[in-house]
Each structure stands twice: as C-alpha cells, then as structure tokens.
Coordinates of N, CA and C in Angstrom, one line a residue:
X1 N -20.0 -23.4 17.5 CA -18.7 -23.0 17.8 C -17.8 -23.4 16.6
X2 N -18.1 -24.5 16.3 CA -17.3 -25.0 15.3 C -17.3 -24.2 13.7
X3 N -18.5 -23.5 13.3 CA -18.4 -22.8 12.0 C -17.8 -22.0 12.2
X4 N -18.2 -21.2 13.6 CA -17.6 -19.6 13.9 C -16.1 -19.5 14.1
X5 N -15.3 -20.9 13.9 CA -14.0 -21.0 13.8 C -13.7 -20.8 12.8
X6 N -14.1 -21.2 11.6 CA -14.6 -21.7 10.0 C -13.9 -20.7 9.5
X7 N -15.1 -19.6 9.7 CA -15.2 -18.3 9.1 C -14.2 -17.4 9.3
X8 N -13.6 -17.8 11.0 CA -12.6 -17.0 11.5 C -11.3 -17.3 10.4
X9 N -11.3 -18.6 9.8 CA -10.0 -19.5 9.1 C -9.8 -19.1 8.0
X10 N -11.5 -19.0 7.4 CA -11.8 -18.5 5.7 C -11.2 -17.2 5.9
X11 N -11.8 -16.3 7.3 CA -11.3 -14.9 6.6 C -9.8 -14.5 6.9
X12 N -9.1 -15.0 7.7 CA -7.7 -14.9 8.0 C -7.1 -15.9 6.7
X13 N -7.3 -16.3 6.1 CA -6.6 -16.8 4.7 C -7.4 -15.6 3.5
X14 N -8.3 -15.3 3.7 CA -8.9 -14.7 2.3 C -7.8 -13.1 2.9
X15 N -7.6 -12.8 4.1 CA -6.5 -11.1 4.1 C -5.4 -11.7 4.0
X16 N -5.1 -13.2 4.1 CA -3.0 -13.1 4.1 C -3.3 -12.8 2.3
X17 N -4.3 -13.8 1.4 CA -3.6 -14.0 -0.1 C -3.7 -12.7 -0.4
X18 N -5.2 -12.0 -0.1 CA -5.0 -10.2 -0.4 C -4.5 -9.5 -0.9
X19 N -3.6 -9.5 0.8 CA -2.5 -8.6 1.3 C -1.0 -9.2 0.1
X20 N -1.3 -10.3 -0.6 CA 0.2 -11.2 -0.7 C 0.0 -10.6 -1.8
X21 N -1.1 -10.0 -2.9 CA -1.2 -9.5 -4.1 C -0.3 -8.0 -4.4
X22 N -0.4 -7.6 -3.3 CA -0.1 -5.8 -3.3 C 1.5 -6.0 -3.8
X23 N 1.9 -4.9 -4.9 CA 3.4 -4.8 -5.7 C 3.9 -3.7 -5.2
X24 N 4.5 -3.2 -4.3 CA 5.0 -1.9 -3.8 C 6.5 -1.7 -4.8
X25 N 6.4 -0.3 -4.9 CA 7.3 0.3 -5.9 C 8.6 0.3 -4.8
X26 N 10.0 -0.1 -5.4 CA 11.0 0.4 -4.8 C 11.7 1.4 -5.6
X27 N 12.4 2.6 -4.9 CA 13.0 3.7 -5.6 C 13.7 3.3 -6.5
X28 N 14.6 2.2 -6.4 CA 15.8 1.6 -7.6 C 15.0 1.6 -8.9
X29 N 13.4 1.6 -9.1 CA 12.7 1.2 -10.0 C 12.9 0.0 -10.3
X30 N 12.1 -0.7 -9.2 CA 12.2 -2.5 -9.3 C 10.6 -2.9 -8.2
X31 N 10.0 -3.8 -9.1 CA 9.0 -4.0 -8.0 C 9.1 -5.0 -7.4
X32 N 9.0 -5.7 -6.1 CA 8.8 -6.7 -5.6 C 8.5 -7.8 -6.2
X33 N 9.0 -8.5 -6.6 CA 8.5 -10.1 -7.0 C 8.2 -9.9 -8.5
X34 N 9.0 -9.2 -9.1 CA 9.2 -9.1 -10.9 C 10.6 -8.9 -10.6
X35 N 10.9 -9.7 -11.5 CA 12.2 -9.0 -12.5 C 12.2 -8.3 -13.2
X36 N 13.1 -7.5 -13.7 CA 12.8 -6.1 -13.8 C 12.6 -5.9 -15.6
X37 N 12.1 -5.6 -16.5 CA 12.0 -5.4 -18.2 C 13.2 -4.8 -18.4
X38 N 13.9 -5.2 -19.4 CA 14.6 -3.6 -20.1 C 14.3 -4.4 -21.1
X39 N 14.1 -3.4 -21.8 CA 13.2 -3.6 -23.4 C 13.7 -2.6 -24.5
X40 N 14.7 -3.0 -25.6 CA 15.7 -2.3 -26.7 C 14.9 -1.8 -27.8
X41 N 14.9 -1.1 -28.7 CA 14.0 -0.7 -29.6 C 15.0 -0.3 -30.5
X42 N 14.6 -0.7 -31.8 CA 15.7 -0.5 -33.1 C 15.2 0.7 -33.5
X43 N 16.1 1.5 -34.4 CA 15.9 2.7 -34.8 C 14.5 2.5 -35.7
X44 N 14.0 1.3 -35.9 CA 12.9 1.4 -37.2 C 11.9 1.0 -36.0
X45 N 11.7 0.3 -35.0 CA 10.8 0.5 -33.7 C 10.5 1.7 -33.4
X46 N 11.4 2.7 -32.9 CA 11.0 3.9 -32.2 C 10.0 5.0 -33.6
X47 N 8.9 5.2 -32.7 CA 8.3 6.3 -33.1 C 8.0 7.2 -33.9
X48 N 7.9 7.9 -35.2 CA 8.7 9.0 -35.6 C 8.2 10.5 -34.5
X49 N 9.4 11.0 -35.1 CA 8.7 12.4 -34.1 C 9.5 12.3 -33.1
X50 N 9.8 11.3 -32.2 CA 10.1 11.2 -31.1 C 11.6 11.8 -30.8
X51 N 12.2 12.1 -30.2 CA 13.5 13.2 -29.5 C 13.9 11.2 -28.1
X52 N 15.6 11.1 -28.8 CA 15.7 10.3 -27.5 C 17.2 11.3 -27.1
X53 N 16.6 11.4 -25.6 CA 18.2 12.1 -25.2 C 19.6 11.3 -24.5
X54 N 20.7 12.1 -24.9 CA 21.7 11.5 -23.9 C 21.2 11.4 -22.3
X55 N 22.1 10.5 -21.8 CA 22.0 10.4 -20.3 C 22.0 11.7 -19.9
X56 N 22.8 12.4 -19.5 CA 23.1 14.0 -19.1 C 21.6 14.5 -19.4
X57 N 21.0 14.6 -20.8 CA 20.3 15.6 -21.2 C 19.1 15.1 -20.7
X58 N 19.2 14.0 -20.9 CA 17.6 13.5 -19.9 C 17.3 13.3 -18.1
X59 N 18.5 13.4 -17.8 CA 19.0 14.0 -16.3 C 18.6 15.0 -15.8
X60 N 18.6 16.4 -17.1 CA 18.3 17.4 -16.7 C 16.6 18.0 -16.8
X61 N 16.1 17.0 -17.7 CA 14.9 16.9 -18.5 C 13.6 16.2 -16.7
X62 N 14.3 15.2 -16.5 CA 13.5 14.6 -15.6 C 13.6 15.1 -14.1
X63 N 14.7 16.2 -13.9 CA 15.0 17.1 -12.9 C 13.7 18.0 -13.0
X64 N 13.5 18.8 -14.2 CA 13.0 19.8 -14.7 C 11.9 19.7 -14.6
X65 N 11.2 18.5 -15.1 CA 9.6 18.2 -15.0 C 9.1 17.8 -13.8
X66 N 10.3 17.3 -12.6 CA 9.6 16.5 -11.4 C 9.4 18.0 -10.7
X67 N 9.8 19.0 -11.2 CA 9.9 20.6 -10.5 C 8.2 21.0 -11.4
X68 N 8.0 21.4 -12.5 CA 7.2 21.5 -13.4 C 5.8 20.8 -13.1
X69 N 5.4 19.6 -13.8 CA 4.1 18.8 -13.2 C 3.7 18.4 -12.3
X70 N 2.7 19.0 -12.1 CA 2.3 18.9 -10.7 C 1.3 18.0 -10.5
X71 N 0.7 17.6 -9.1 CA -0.3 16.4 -8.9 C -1.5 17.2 -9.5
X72 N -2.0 15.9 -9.6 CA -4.0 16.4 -9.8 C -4.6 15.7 -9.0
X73 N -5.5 16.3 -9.0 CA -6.5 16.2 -7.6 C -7.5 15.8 -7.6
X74 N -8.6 15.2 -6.7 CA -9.8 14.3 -6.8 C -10.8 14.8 -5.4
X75 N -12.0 14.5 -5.9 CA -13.0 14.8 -4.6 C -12.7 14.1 -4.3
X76 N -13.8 14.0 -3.0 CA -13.5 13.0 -1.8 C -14.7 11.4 -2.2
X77 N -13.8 10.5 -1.8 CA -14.2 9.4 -2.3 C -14.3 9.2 -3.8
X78 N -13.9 9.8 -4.5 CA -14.1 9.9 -6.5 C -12.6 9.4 -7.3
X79 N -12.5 9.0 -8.2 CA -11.5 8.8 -8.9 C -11.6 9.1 -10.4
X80 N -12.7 10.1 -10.9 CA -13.0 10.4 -12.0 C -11.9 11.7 -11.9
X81 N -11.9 11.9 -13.6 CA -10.7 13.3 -13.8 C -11.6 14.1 -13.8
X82 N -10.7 15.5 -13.1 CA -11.4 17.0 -12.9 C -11.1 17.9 -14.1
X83 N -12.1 18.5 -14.4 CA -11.8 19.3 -15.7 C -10.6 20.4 -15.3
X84 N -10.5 20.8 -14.0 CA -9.3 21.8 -13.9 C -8.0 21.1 -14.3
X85 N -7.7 19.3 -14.2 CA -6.9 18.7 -14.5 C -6.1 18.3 -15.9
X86 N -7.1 18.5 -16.8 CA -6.8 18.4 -17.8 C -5.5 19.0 -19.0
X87 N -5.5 19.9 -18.3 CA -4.2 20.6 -19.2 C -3.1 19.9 -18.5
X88 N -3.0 19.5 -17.4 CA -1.8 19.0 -16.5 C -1.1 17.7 -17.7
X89 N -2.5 16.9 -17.6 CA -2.8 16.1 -18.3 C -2.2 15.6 -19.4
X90 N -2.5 16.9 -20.2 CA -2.3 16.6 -22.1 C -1.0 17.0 -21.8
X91 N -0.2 18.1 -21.0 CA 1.6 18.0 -21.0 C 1.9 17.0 -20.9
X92 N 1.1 16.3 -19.9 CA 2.1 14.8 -19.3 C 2.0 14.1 -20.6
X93 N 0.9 14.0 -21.3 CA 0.7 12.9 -22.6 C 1.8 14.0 -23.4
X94 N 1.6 14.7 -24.2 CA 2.9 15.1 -24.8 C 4.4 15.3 -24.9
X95 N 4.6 15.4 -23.3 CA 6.0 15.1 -23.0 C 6.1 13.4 -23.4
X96 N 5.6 12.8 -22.8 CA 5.8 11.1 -23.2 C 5.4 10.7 -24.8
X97 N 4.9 11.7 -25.8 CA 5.4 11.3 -26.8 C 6.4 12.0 -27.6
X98 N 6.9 13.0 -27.2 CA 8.2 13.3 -27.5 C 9.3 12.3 -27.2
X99 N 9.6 12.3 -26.0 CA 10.5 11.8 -25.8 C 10.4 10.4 -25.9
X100 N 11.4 9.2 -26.4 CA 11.1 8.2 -26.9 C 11.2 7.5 -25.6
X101 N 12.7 8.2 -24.8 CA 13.1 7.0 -23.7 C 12.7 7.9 -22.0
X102 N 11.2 8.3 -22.3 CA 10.7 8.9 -20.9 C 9.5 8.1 -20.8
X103 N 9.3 7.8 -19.3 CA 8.3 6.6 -18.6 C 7.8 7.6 -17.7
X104 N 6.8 7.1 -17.0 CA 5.7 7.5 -16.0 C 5.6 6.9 -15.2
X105 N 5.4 7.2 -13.7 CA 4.7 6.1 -13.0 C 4.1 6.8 -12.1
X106 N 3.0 6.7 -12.5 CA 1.7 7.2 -11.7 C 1.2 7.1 -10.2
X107 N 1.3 7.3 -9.5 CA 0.9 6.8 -8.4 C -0.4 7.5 -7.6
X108 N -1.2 6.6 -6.6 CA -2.3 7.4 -6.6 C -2.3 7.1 -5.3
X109 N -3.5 8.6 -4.3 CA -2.7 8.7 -3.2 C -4.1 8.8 -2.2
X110 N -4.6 8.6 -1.2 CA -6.1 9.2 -0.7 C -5.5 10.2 0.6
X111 N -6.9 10.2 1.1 CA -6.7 11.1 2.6 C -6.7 9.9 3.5
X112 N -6.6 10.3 4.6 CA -6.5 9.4 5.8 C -7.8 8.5 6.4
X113 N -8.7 9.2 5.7 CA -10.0 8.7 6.1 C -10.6 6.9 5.2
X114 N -11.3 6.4 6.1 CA -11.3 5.1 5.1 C -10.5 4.1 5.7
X115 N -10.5 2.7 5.6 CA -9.6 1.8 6.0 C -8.4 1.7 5.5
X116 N -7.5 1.2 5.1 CA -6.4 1.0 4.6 C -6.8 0.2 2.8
X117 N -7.1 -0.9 3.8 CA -7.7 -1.8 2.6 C -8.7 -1.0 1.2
X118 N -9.2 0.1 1.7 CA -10.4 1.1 1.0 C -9.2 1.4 0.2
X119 N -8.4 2.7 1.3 CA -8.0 3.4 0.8 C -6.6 3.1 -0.6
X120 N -6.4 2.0 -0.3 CA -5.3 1.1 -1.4 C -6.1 0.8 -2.7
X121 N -7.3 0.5 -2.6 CA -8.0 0.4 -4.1 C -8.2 1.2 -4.5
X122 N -8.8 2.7 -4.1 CA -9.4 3.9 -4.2 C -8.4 4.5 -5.3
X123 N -6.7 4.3 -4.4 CA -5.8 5.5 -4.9 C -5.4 4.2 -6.1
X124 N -5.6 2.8 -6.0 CA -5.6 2.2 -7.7 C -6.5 2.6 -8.2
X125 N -7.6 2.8 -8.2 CA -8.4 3.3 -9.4 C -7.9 4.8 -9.2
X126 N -7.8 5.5 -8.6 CA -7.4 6.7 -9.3 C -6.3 7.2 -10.4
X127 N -5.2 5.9 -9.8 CA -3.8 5.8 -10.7 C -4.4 5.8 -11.9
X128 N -5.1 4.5 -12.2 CA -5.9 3.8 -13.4 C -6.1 4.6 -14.0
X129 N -7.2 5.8 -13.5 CA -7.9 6.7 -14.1 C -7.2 8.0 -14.9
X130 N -6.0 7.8 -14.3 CA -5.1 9.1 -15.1 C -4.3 8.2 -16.1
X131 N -3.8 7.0 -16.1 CA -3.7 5.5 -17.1 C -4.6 6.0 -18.1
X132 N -5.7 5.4 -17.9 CA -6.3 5.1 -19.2 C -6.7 6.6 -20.0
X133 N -6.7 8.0 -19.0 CA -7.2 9.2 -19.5 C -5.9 9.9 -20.7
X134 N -4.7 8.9 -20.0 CA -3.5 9.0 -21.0 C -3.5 8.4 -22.6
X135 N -4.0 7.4 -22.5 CA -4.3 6.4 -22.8 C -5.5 7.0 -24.6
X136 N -6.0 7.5 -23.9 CA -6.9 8.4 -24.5 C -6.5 9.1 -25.4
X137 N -5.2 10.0 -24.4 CA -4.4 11.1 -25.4 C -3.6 10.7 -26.4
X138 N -3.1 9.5 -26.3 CA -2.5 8.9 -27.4 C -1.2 8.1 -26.8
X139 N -1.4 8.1 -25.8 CA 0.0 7.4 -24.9 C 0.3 6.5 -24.8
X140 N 1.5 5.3 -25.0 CA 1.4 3.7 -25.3 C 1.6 3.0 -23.8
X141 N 0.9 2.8 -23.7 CA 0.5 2.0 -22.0 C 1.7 1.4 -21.5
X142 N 2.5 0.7 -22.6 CA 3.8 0.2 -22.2 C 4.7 1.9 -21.9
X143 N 4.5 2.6 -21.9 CA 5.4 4.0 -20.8 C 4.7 4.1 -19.9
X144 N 4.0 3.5 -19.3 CA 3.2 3.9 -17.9 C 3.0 3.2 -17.5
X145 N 3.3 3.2 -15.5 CA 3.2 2.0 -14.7 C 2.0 2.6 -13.5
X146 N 1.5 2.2 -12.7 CA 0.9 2.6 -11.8 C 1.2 1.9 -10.3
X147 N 0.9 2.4 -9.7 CA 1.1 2.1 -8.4 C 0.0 2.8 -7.3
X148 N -0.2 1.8 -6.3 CA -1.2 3.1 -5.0 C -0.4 3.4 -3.9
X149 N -0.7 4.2 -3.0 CA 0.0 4.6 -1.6 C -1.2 4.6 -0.9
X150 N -2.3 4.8 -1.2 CA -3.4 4.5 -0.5 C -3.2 6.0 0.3
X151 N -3.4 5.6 1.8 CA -3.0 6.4 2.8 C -1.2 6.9 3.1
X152 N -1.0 6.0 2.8 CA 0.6 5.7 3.3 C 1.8 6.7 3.1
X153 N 1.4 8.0 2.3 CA 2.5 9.1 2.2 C 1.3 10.1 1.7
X154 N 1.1 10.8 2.7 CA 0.3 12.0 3.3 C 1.0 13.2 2.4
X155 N 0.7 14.9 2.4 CA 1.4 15.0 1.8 C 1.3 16.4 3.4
X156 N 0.0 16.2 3.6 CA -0.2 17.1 4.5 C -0.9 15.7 5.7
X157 N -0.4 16.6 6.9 CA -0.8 15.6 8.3 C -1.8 16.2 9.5
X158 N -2.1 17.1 8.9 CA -3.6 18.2 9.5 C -4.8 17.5 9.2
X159 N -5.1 17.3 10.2 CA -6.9 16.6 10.2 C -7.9 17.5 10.1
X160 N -7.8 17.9 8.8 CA -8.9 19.0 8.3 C -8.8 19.2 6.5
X161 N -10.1 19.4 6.4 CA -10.3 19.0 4.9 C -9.5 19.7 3.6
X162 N -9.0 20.7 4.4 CA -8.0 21.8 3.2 C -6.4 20.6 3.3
X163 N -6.5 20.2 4.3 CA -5.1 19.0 4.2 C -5.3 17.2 3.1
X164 N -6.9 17.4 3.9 CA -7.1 16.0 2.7 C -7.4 16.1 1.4
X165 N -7.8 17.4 0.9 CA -7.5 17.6 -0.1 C -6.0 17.4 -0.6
X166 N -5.5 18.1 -0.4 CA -4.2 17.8 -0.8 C -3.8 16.0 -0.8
X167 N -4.0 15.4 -0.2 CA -3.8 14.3 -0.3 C -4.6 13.3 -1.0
X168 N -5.3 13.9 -1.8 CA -6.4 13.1 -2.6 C -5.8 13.5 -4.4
X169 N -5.0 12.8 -4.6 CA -4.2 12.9 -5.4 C -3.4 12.1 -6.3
X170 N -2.9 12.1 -7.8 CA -1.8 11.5 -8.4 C -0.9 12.1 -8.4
X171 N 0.1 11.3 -8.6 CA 1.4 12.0 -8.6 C 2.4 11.3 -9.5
X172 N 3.2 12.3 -10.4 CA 3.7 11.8 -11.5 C 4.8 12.0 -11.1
X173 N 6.0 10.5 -11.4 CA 6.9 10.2 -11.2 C 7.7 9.8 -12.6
X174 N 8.6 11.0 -13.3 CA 9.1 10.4 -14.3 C 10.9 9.5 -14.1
X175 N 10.9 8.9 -14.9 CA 12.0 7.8 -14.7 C 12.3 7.8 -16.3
X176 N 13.7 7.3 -16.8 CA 13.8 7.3 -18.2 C 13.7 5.2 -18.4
X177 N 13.2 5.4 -19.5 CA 13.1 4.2 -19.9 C 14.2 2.8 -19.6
X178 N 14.0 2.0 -19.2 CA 15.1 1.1 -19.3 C 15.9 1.0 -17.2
X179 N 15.3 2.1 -16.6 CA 15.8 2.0 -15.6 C 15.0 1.9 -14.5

C-alpha cells in the first residue's frame, strides 16, 4: 500500500511541473511568464532588401495577408510538411524577408482525437515543423514564434474525418515586429 501511494505522489507532481511548462499565447502578444522583447535595429542592422512600413501601411499589409495565407495541413497523427504545402510556404518565407518589421507566429493545431497531453506536443512539433521548414527558406528564427492549441480551437466541431482534417493544421498569425 505504501509504494502504490508513492507512485500515486511521483505522478501527481511529474503532471503539476508538466502542465507548469506550457506558455499560452495571449492576443496582446505577450506570453505568460516572459516579459515581453522589443528589440531596435539600426539602419546598418536591418537587412538589405528589406521594405519597413509605416504603422498605417503595415496595418493594411497584416489585414491583407491574415485574408490571403492560408493554413496547411497534415495527415493524421504526422507532422511532416505536405508537398501541396509548399508554395504556401515559400510566400510565407518571402513575405518575412521583405518586410523588415513583419513576425510570425505559428501555431499548430490537431483533431480531437488523442489525449490532450498527445495532442499539445503533436500540434508543437507540427508548429516546429513549419519553424524549421522556414528556417530552410532563409528565414531568421528570431521573426518566428510558435505556439500549440493542441485540441483546444477546433476549426470544425463534426465528428467526421472531412472536419478533422481541417483541424489538423498550422496557422499563421502575422503581428508587426516590436508588438
């Protein structure tokens, strides 16, 4: 009796620290338990090539793309990239090196199926996986944040596989630099 308390002890401390790990995104663009970066860059820092816009013009810019790029999609249980994804892809890397003061934040999303606990790593490695596939294209890791939803914002609520598809997904969130 006495171990089988033990183990009850070990594993109710091994889910609180876990669970204490997870950084949920708040809209303000601020994560829980950081302080937030803003990070200035001198005209001989920034990039060549790169376009930085007025407030206004990047207003309309980040309007425009959250209409324009759309999610990409993943089998079920998979977090490798789909070759139909790829063009999505190289926009997303090319818009982020145009623009000096445009960020990303990736977020990765599953179906309903799976534990919670599953499905929160799953949709981190899938975030990851469009991370590093950026990463690839030439993108500076410092414009990109990631985040998972796991299960937790469905996009469809039909218990049928044409719905979890849809929800087996990234989803690109642009924000301008500094905010």
């Amino acid at each position: 009796m006495g171990i089988k308390n033990l183990f009850i002890v070990i594993f109710c401390l091994f889910f609180i620290f876990a669970c204490a790990e997870r950084k949920i995104y708040m809209p303000e663009g601020k994560v829980e338990g950081e302080m937030p970066k803003k990070e200035e860059k001198t005209e001989a820092e920034k990039p060549t090539g790169q376009e930085e816009l007025s407030a206004t013009e990047m207003s309309e810019v980040l309007k425009k793309l959250q209409e324009e790029i759309k999610d990409i999609h993943f089998d079920f249980d998979r977090y490798d990239i789909r070759q139909e994804d790829i063009p999505t892809l190289k926009k997303v890397a090319s818009l982020l090196q145009k623009y000096s003061n445009l960020r990303v934040i990736i977020e990765g999303h599953c179906d309903e199926r799976g534990t919670n606990e599953y499905n929160f790593a799953l949709g981190q490695k899938r975030a990851n996986a469009v991370k590093q596939y950026l990463i690839t294209l030439g993108v500076l890791p410092s414009k990109m944040e990631i985040i998972s939803y796991g299960e937790e914002k469905p996009l469809c609520t039909e218990h049928n596989e044409s719905c979890w598809q849809k929800n087996r997904r990234a989803h690109f969130v642009f924000i301008e630099e500094g905010k």
